[in-house]
Amino acid sequence: MDERQLSFDELQTELTNVEKEAKRRIQDADTLKSLEDVRINYLGKKGVLTQMMQLLGKMPKDMRPKFGERLNELRGKLEAMLQDRHAFLFQEQEKARLQAETIDVTLPGKMPARGGRHPLSIIVEEIENIFIGMGYTVQEGPDVEWDTYNFERLNIPKHHPAREMQDSFYITEEMLLRTHTSPVQVRTMLQMGGKTPVKIICPGTVYRRDTDDATHSHMFTQIEGLLIAPGIRMSDLKGTLLTFARRLFGEETKIRLRPSFFPFTEPSAEVDVTCSQCGGSGCRVCKWTGWLEVLGAGMVHPNVLRQNGYDPEEVSGFAFGLGVERIAMIKYGIDDIRHFYQGDRRFLKQFVAGDRFL
Ligand code: DAH
């Protein structure tokens, strides 16, 4: 706008043009940034309207109020238009931002690596469930055990040659890592204080000074069983073990008892099951005998009953102890006991969340 004096009409036209032009530019602004440029262009310190305000001073006095009023009116209009456009553009920008940030919930997720249960835990639970089904309860005892519970109260006095069957890790003179789960029998009997029935199984880790190889480990897992009640006989033991073997290895399974010796049972037996690989006809797993030895058992020795608060004249009982690794090896065809302890994922991942893929 030039500096010469303008007539009122000319000024009116000028204002109308400014308004039109501004309106168009506001509508055309498609970003907040370009809208801001438009605002500065019209309403800024050196903006079009500001400059027109300055013209007021140079106008004939009588024109000033009218023109001033028109200018203010225009300023108000422009401000309102700018505000509307700003609101619109801001909303558009937010919409675009939210759209860009949306999460596609239909995309496949990243699966977390899922751990599996250890095969020994699976087998222990399976065996526990078989016995729970027959009315047994599960008892546990400490891995560090008193010599008296591990040996003496099981009819294995100090210097008894039977101690050599189970070479031990001693902690003190009187304390050791338990060599079997049989001390849990002692603990339970003492706890029950002569009451019957005692009907328990006791899973746990045991320790022996053995040299590790494919079939031996200095640390392994046992499950002990004990039933004490009036009138318990060897036939009860046999029936219980047959039921157990069939549930674990299949209904076709047969068992046989061979005479043996354990200080805490009399009579004692080694118990074999028909080979689950060949069904008894003979194969590599059973060394062509058709049978697999899986546990030791017997009738609880009167000395053990007596020493732990039971009267052998009134009650009798049977006990058994089985090696879990051996059973797992037979059941899953595992050829080396060390696999259970080496934590090799290629081995472990074959047992997933309770389901065996073998
Ligand atoms: N404690 C025996 C061992 O570790 C296993 C055993 C055999 C336990 C006969 C028993 C039993 O309760 O009656 O070799």
Tab-separated table of C-alpha atoms and ligand atoms in Angstrom:
chain	number	residue	atom	x	y	z
A	1	MET	CA	0.000	0.000	0.000
A	2	ASP	CA	1.459	3.354	-0.963
A	3	GLU	CA	1.690	6.409	1.204
A	4	ARG	CA	-0.531	8.695	-0.730
A	5	GLN	CA	-3.826	9.752	0.685
A	6	LEU	CA	-6.598	7.402	-0.302
A	7	SER	CA	-10.217	8.120	-0.561
A	8	PHE	CA	-12.538	6.306	1.783
A	9	ASP	CA	-13.943	4.245	-1.054
A	10	GLU	CA	-10.500	3.250	-2.166
A	11	LEU	CA	-9.711	2.227	1.365
A	12	GLN	CA	-12.909	0.204	1.535
A	13	THR	CA	-11.995	-1.641	-1.634
A	14	GLU	CA	-8.490	-2.163	-0.361
A	15	LEU	CA	-9.855	-3.645	2.857
A	16	THR	CA	-12.206	-5.920	0.966
A	17	ASN	CA	-9.312	-7.110	-1.192
A	18	VAL	CA	-7.152	-7.720	1.842
A	19	GLU	CA	-9.960	-9.667	3.417
A	20	LYS	CA	-10.525	-11.797	0.315
A	21	GLU	CA	-6.868	-12.467	-0.166
A	22	ALA	CA	-6.373	-13.310	3.518
A	23	LYS	CA	-9.349	-15.621	3.516
A	24	ARG	CA	-7.988	-17.484	0.530
A	25	ARG	CA	-4.532	-17.799	1.993
A	26	ILE	CA	-5.880	-19.017	5.323
A	27	GLN	CA	-7.960	-21.670	3.576
A	28	ASP	CA	-4.982	-22.669	1.440
A	29	ALA	CA	-2.655	-23.069	4.406
A	30	ASP	CA	-2.378	-26.813	4.826
A	31	THR	CA	0.057	-26.994	7.678
A	32	LEU	CA	0.213	-25.245	11.009
A	33	LYS	CA	3.521	-23.787	9.934
A	34	SER	CA	2.172	-22.188	6.742
A	35	LEU	CA	-0.873	-20.956	8.664
A	36	GLU	CA	1.443	-19.275	11.141
A	37	ASP	CA	3.228	-17.583	8.215
A	38	VAL	CA	-0.120	-16.247	7.008
A	39	ARG	CA	-0.919	-14.948	10.489
A	40	ILE	CA	2.411	-13.123	10.719
A	41	ASN	CA	1.909	-11.720	7.254
A	42	TYR	CA	-1.386	-10.077	8.274
A	43	LEU	CA	-1.357	-9.578	11.998
A	44	GLY	CA	2.368	-9.603	12.832
A	45	LYS	CA	4.343	-6.526	13.905
A	46	LYS	CA	5.075	-5.635	10.327
A	47	GLY	CA	1.926	-7.250	9.008
A	48	VAL	CA	-0.547	-5.856	6.502
A	49	LEU	CA	-3.102	-4.840	9.097
A	50	THR	CA	-0.507	-3.264	11.360
A	51	GLN	CA	0.737	-1.172	8.474
A	52	MET	CA	-2.805	-0.100	7.667
A	53	MET	CA	-3.252	0.958	11.291
A	54	GLN	CA	-0.261	3.211	10.849
A	55	LEU	CA	-1.994	4.812	7.857
A	56	LEU	CA	-4.767	5.936	10.173
A	57	GLY	CA	-2.581	8.794	11.412
A	58	LYS	CA	-2.224	10.170	7.937
A	59	MET	CA	-5.930	10.217	7.258
A	60	PRO	CA	-8.278	13.100	7.464
A	61	LYS	CA	-9.558	13.176	11.005
A	62	ASP	CA	-13.185	12.545	10.115
A	63	MET	CA	-12.296	9.300	8.316
A	64	ARG	CA	-10.255	7.878	11.146
A	65	PRO	CA	-12.976	6.449	13.447
A	66	LYS	CA	-14.854	4.795	10.652
A	67	PHE	CA	-11.747	3.347	9.064
A	68	GLY	CA	-10.381	2.329	12.465
A	69	GLU	CA	-13.598	0.519	13.191
A	70	ARG	CA	-13.437	-1.307	9.849
A	71	LEU	CA	-9.839	-2.276	10.454
A	72	ASN	CA	-10.669	-3.707	13.880
A	73	GLU	CA	-13.578	-5.544	12.417
A	74	LEU	CA	-11.304	-7.073	9.797
A	75	ARG	CA	-8.713	-7.956	12.430
A	76	GLY	CA	-11.450	-9.740	14.421
A	77	LYS	CA	-12.577	-11.649	11.323
A	78	LEU	CA	-9.064	-12.699	10.435
A	79	GLU	CA	-8.371	-13.807	13.977
A	80	ALA	CA	-11.511	-15.924	14.017
A	81	MET	CA	-10.675	-17.483	10.634
A	82	LEU	CA	-7.115	-18.179	11.723
A	83	GLN	CA	-8.372	-19.797	14.905
A	84	ASP	CA	-10.816	-22.028	13.037
A	85	ARG	CA	-8.251	-23.050	10.529
A	86	HIS	CA	-5.745	-23.657	13.303
A	87	ALA	CA	-8.198	-25.893	15.142
A	88	PHE	CA	-8.905	-27.807	11.951
A	89	LEU	CA	-5.269	-28.274	10.994
A	90	PHE	CA	-4.355	-29.242	14.523
A	91	GLN	CA	-7.022	-31.910	14.538
A	92	GLU	CA	-5.856	-33.220	11.171
A	93	GLN	CA	-2.305	-33.369	12.397
A	94	GLU	CA	-3.356	-35.293	15.531
A	95	LYS	CA	-5.395	-37.677	13.435
A	96	ALA	CA	-2.413	-38.349	11.196
A	97	ARG	CA	-0.152	-38.829	14.197
A	98	LEU	CA	-2.516	-41.304	15.859
A	99	GLN	CA	-2.923	-43.167	12.628
A	100	ALA	CA	0.817	-43.430	12.230
A	101	GLU	CA	1.101	-44.709	15.777
A	102	THR	CA	-1.687	-47.289	15.700
A	103	ILE	CA	-0.706	-50.782	16.654
A	104	ASP	CA	-1.892	-53.491	14.365
A	105	VAL	CA	-3.233	-55.946	16.881
A	106	THR	CA	-3.680	-58.532	14.170
A	107	LEU	CA	0.069	-58.811	13.577
A	108	PRO	CA	1.440	-62.080	14.916
A	109	GLY	CA	3.181	-61.541	18.280
A	110	LYS	CA	6.670	-62.581	19.222
A	111	MET	CA	6.359	-65.791	21.201
A	112	PRO	CA	8.398	-65.822	24.410
A	113	ALA	CA	10.676	-68.830	24.648
A	114	ARG	CA	8.736	-71.421	26.602
A	115	GLY	CA	10.587	-73.612	29.053
A	116	GLY	CA	9.736	-77.243	29.464
A	117	ARG	CA	9.500	-79.360	32.563
A	118	HIS	CA	12.481	-81.487	33.417
A	119	PRO	CA	11.861	-85.126	32.460
A	120	LEU	CA	12.583	-86.195	36.036
A	121	SER	CA	9.914	-83.830	37.363
A	122	ILE	CA	7.465	-85.231	34.840
A	123	ILE	CA	8.160	-88.829	35.844
A	124	VAL	CA	8.120	-88.093	39.581
A	125	GLU	CA	4.734	-86.451	39.224
A	126	GLU	CA	3.417	-89.316	37.148
A	127	ILE	CA	4.530	-91.846	39.764
A	128	GLU	CA	3.171	-89.684	42.584
A	129	ASN	CA	-0.196	-89.563	40.868
A	130	ILE	CA	-0.327	-93.334	40.505
A	131	PHE	CA	0.232	-93.775	44.239
A	132	ILE	CA	-2.029	-90.870	45.218
A	133	GLY	CA	-4.684	-92.757	43.253
A	134	MET	CA	-4.109	-95.697	45.595
A	135	GLY	CA	-4.502	-93.538	48.694
A	136	TYR	CA	-0.890	-92.654	49.423
A	137	THR	CA	0.295	-89.227	50.516
A	138	VAL	CA	3.561	-87.582	49.504
A	139	GLN	CA	6.178	-86.918	52.188
A	140	GLU	CA	9.500	-85.174	51.859
A	141	GLY	CA	12.620	-85.091	53.981
A	142	PRO	CA	15.907	-83.154	54.034
A	143	ASP	CA	18.817	-83.940	51.716
A	144	VAL	CA	21.242	-83.450	54.613
A	145	GLU	CA	20.317	-86.198	57.021
A	146	TRP	CA	21.326	-87.589	60.397
A	147	ASP	CA	23.353	-90.770	60.310
A	148	THR	CA	20.839	-92.328	62.707
A	149	TYR	CA	17.934	-91.752	60.317
A	150	ASN	CA	19.855	-92.700	57.207
A	151	PHE	CA	21.348	-95.869	58.737
A	152	GLU	CA	20.892	-96.792	62.370
A	153	ARG	CA	17.130	-96.616	62.695
A	154	LEU	CA	16.938	-98.568	59.431
A	155	ASN	CA	18.736	-101.475	61.032
A	156	ILE	CA	22.165	-100.547	59.700
A	157	PRO	CA	24.333	-100.039	62.795
A	158	LYS	CA	27.757	-98.376	62.657
A	159	HIS	CA	30.425	-100.580	61.055
A	160	HIS	CA	27.729	-102.764	59.518
A	161	PRO	CA	29.013	-104.050	56.176
A	162	ALA	CA	25.763	-102.898	54.525
A	163	ARG	CA	27.013	-99.319	54.844
A	164	GLU	CA	29.522	-100.133	52.188
A	165	MET	CA	26.717	-100.769	49.719
A	166	GLN	CA	26.079	-97.055	49.881
A	167	ASP	CA	29.324	-95.094	49.987
A	168	SER	CA	28.427	-91.774	51.556
A	169	PHE	CA	29.302	-88.091	51.580
A	170	TYR	CA	29.696	-87.187	55.253
A	171	ILE	CA	29.320	-83.628	56.457
A	172	THR	CA	30.137	-84.283	60.115
A	173	GLU	CA	30.522	-87.533	62.065
A	174	GLU	CA	26.777	-87.623	62.544
A	175	MET	CA	25.496	-85.922	59.415
A	176	LEU	CA	25.620	-86.829	55.747
A	177	LEU	CA	23.966	-86.342	52.381
A	178	ARG	CA	21.272	-89.002	52.456
A	179	THR	CA	22.197	-92.075	50.451
A	180	HIS	CA	18.583	-93.088	49.933
A	181	THR	CA	15.061	-91.808	50.637
A	182	SER	CA	14.469	-94.487	53.285
A	183	PRO	CA	15.178	-92.044	56.187
A	184	VAL	CA	11.856	-90.391	55.318
A	185	GLN	CA	10.274	-93.682	56.448
A	186	VAL	CA	11.929	-93.188	59.824
A	187	ARG	CA	10.888	-89.550	60.099
A	188	THR	CA	7.289	-90.369	59.211
A	189	MET	CA	7.040	-93.292	61.615
A	190	LEU	CA	8.407	-91.166	64.453
A	191	GLN	CA	6.027	-88.385	63.545
A	192	MET	CA	3.034	-90.740	63.452
A	193	GLY	CA	3.958	-92.021	66.932
A	194	GLY	CA	2.750	-95.587	66.393
A	195	LYS	CA	-0.504	-94.693	64.612
A	196	THR	CA	-1.648	-96.552	61.503
A	197	PRO	CA	-2.056	-96.629	58.635
A	198	VAL	CA	1.179	-95.125	57.414
A	199	LYS	CA	0.816	-94.906	53.667
A	200	ILE	CA	3.380	-92.678	52.048
A	201	ILE	CA	5.657	-92.193	49.113
A	202	CYS	CA	8.735	-90.023	49.416
A	203	PRO	CA	10.425	-88.619	46.313
A	204	GLY	CA	13.803	-86.960	46.651
A	205	THR	CA	17.407	-86.582	45.634
A	206	VAL	CA	20.003	-88.933	47.057
A	207	TYR	CA	23.818	-88.914	46.959
A	208	ARG	CA	26.482	-91.582	46.746
A	209	ARG	CA	30.207	-91.598	46.226
A	210	ASP	CA	30.048	-93.209	42.836
A	211	THR	CA	32.050	-92.607	39.716
A	212	ASP	CA	29.740	-91.130	37.109
A	213	ASP	CA	29.234	-93.087	33.903
A	214	ALA	CA	26.352	-93.921	31.568
A	215	THR	CA	24.423	-95.729	34.304
A	216	HIS	CA	25.825	-94.264	37.543
A	217	SER	CA	25.550	-90.803	39.006
A	218	HIS	CA	26.750	-89.493	42.366
A	219	MET	CA	23.397	-87.772	42.634
A	220	PHE	CA	20.110	-89.273	41.571
A	221	THR	CA	16.424	-89.452	42.420
A	222	GLN	CA	14.544	-92.059	44.392
A	223	ILE	CA	10.990	-92.643	45.416
A	224	GLU	CA	10.432	-94.511	48.638
A	225	GLY	CA	7.171	-96.183	49.515
A	226	LEU	CA	5.945	-97.340	52.914
A	227	LEU	CA	2.720	-98.931	54.082
A	228	ILE	CA	2.224	-99.932	57.712
A	229	ALA	CA	-1.062	-101.279	59.057
A	230	PRO	CA	-2.273	-104.371	60.884
A	231	GLY	CA	-2.110	-107.515	58.750
A	232	ILE	CA	-0.083	-106.267	55.779
A	233	ARG	CA	1.419	-109.154	53.833
A	234	MET	CA	3.834	-109.815	51.025
A	235	SER	CA	0.876	-110.342	48.680
A	236	ASP	CA	-0.212	-106.730	49.349
A	237	LEU	CA	3.240	-105.594	48.288
A	238	LYS	CA	3.092	-107.658	45.136
A	239	GLY	CA	-0.383	-106.452	44.211
A	240	THR	CA	0.563	-102.831	44.807
A	241	LEU	CA	3.709	-103.086	42.701
A	242	LEU	CA	1.894	-104.877	39.899
A	243	THR	CA	-0.762	-102.157	39.799
A	244	PHE	CA	1.945	-99.519	39.800
A	245	ALA	CA	3.946	-101.200	37.017
A	246	ARG	CA	0.883	-101.592	34.824
A	247	ARG	CA	-0.174	-97.991	35.244
A	248	LEU	CA	3.318	-96.752	34.460
A	249	PHE	CA	4.449	-99.115	31.709
A	250	GLY	CA	1.144	-100.384	30.323
A	251	GLU	CA	-1.478	-102.990	31.174
A	252	GLU	CA	0.485	-105.840	29.586
A	253	THR	CA	3.323	-105.445	32.070
A	254	LYS	CA	4.211	-108.341	34.363
A	255	ILE	CA	6.432	-108.240	37.422
A	256	ARG	CA	8.620	-110.761	39.176
A	257	LEU	CA	10.197	-110.721	42.618
A	258	ARG	CA	13.649	-112.174	43.154
A	259	PRO	CA	14.985	-112.827	46.662
A	260	SER	CA	17.458	-110.204	47.790
A	261	PHE	CA	18.830	-108.511	50.861
A	262	PHE	CA	18.233	-105.138	52.460
A	263	PRO	CA	18.903	-104.595	56.168
A	264	PHE	CA	15.586	-102.782	56.631
A	265	THR	CA	13.340	-105.433	55.097
A	266	GLU	CA	12.839	-109.138	55.702
A	267	PRO	CA	12.198	-110.810	53.402
A	268	SER	CA	13.607	-108.554	50.713
A	269	ALA	CA	13.206	-108.666	46.969
A	270	GLU	CA	14.466	-107.120	43.783
A	271	VAL	CA	11.547	-106.387	41.522
A	272	ASP	CA	11.710	-106.726	37.756
A	273	VAL	CA	9.171	-105.655	35.157
A	274	THR	CA	8.796	-107.104	31.693
A	275	CYS	CA	10.824	-105.046	29.252
A	276	SER	CA	8.672	-102.243	27.923
A	277	GLN	CA	10.718	-102.087	24.712
A	278	CYS	CA	10.288	-105.678	23.552
A	279	GLY	CA	7.413	-106.802	25.750
A	280	GLY	CA	9.517	-109.588	27.225
A	281	SER	CA	10.864	-111.276	24.114
A	282	GLY	CA	14.378	-109.901	24.626
A	283	CYS	CA	16.185	-106.899	23.178
A	284	ARG	CA	19.214	-104.687	23.679
A	285	VAL	CA	17.527	-102.624	26.429
A	286	CYS	CA	16.838	-105.652	28.627
A	287	LYS	CA	20.092	-107.324	27.574
A	288	TRP	CA	18.029	-110.113	25.990
A	289	THR	CA	16.552	-111.227	29.310
A	290	GLY	CA	13.057	-109.810	28.732
A	291	TRP	CA	13.162	-108.276	32.232
A	292	LEU	CA	14.234	-104.949	33.697
A	293	GLU	CA	15.114	-104.474	37.327
A	294	VAL	CA	13.334	-101.375	38.600
A	295	LEU	CA	13.130	-101.430	42.362
A	296	GLY	CA	13.976	-102.945	45.720
A	297	ALA	CA	11.298	-103.892	48.181
A	298	GLY	CA	10.382	-106.066	51.122
A	299	MET	CA	8.478	-106.468	54.371
A	300	VAL	CA	9.560	-103.872	56.923
A	301	HIS	CA	12.054	-105.508	59.314
A	302	PRO	CA	10.705	-105.961	62.888
A	303	ASN	CA	13.755	-104.080	64.177
A	304	VAL	CA	12.843	-101.075	62.041
A	305	LEU	CA	9.243	-101.118	63.269
A	306	ARG	CA	10.362	-101.439	66.871
A	307	GLN	CA	13.059	-98.778	66.679
A	308	ASN	CA	10.596	-96.276	65.275
A	309	GLY	CA	7.660	-96.725	67.604
A	310	TYR	CA	5.667	-99.643	66.155
A	311	ASP	CA	4.989	-103.060	67.647
A	312	PRO	CA	5.799	-105.835	65.138
A	313	GLU	CA	3.339	-108.079	66.992
A	314	GLU	CA	0.502	-105.727	66.126
A	315	VAL	CA	1.343	-104.242	62.777
A	316	SER	CA	3.336	-105.117	59.722
A	317	GLY	CA	4.290	-103.264	56.601
A	318	PHE	CA	5.987	-103.252	53.287
A	319	ALA	CA	8.447	-100.802	51.787
A	320	PHE	CA	9.999	-100.228	48.422
A	321	GLY	CA	12.502	-97.915	46.825
A	322	LEU	CA	12.808	-97.120	43.154
A	323	GLY	CA	15.311	-95.212	41.077
A	324	VAL	CA	13.561	-92.531	39.048
A	325	GLU	CA	16.321	-92.009	36.465
A	326	ARG	CA	16.361	-95.695	35.662
A	327	ILE	CA	12.604	-95.722	35.170
A	328	ALA	CA	12.745	-92.589	33.007
A	329	MET	CA	15.555	-94.120	30.940
A	330	ILE	CA	13.530	-97.261	30.339
A	331	LYS	CA	10.316	-95.403	29.622
A	332	TYR	CA	11.791	-92.825	27.238
A	333	GLY	CA	14.675	-94.852	25.832
A	334	ILE	CA	17.398	-92.583	27.273
A	335	ASP	CA	20.800	-94.243	27.107
A	336	ASP	CA	22.911	-92.140	29.448
A	337	ILE	CA	21.978	-91.029	32.973
A	338	ARG	CA	24.236	-87.968	32.638
A	339	HIS	CA	21.751	-86.396	30.211
A	340	PHE	CA	19.523	-85.606	33.193
A	341	TYR	CA	22.135	-83.350	34.760
A	342	GLN	CA	23.938	-81.680	31.884
A	343	GLY	CA	21.205	-79.170	31.064
A	344	ASP	CA	21.615	-79.685	27.307
A	345	ARG	CA	18.611	-77.972	25.711
A	346	ARG	CA	18.593	-80.407	22.802
A	347	PHE	CA	17.795	-83.096	25.344
A	348	LEU	CA	15.499	-81.074	27.589
A	349	LYS	CA	13.368	-79.489	24.895
A	350	GLN	CA	12.023	-82.890	23.954
A	351	PHE	CA	9.934	-82.703	27.116
A	352	VAL	CA	7.567	-79.778	26.820
A	353	ALA	CA	5.156	-78.604	29.513
A	354	GLY	CA	4.186	-82.075	30.580
A	355	ASP	CA	3.839	-83.496	27.093
A	356	ARG	CA	6.443	-85.962	26.008
A	357	PHE	CA	7.355	-86.034	22.374
A	358	LEU	CA	9.234	-89.275	22.714
B	1	DAH	N1	16.976	-97.824	50.102
B	1	DAH	C1	17.280	-98.780	49.084
B	1	DAH	C2	18.423	-98.304	48.234
B	1	DAH	O1	18.587	-97.140	48.087
B	1	DAH	C3	16.090	-99.027	48.207
B	1	DAH	C4	15.071	-99.763	48.965
B	1	DAH	C5	15.025	-101.141	48.918
B	1	DAH	C6	14.161	-99.089	49.733
B	1	DAH	C7	14.096	-101.838	49.617
B	1	DAH	C8	13.198	-99.781	50.446
B	1	DAH	C9	13.190	-101.165	50.382
B	1	DAH	O2	12.308	-99.196	51.188
B	1	DAH	O3	12.255	-101.870	51.078
B	1	DAH	O4	19.115	-99.111	47.674
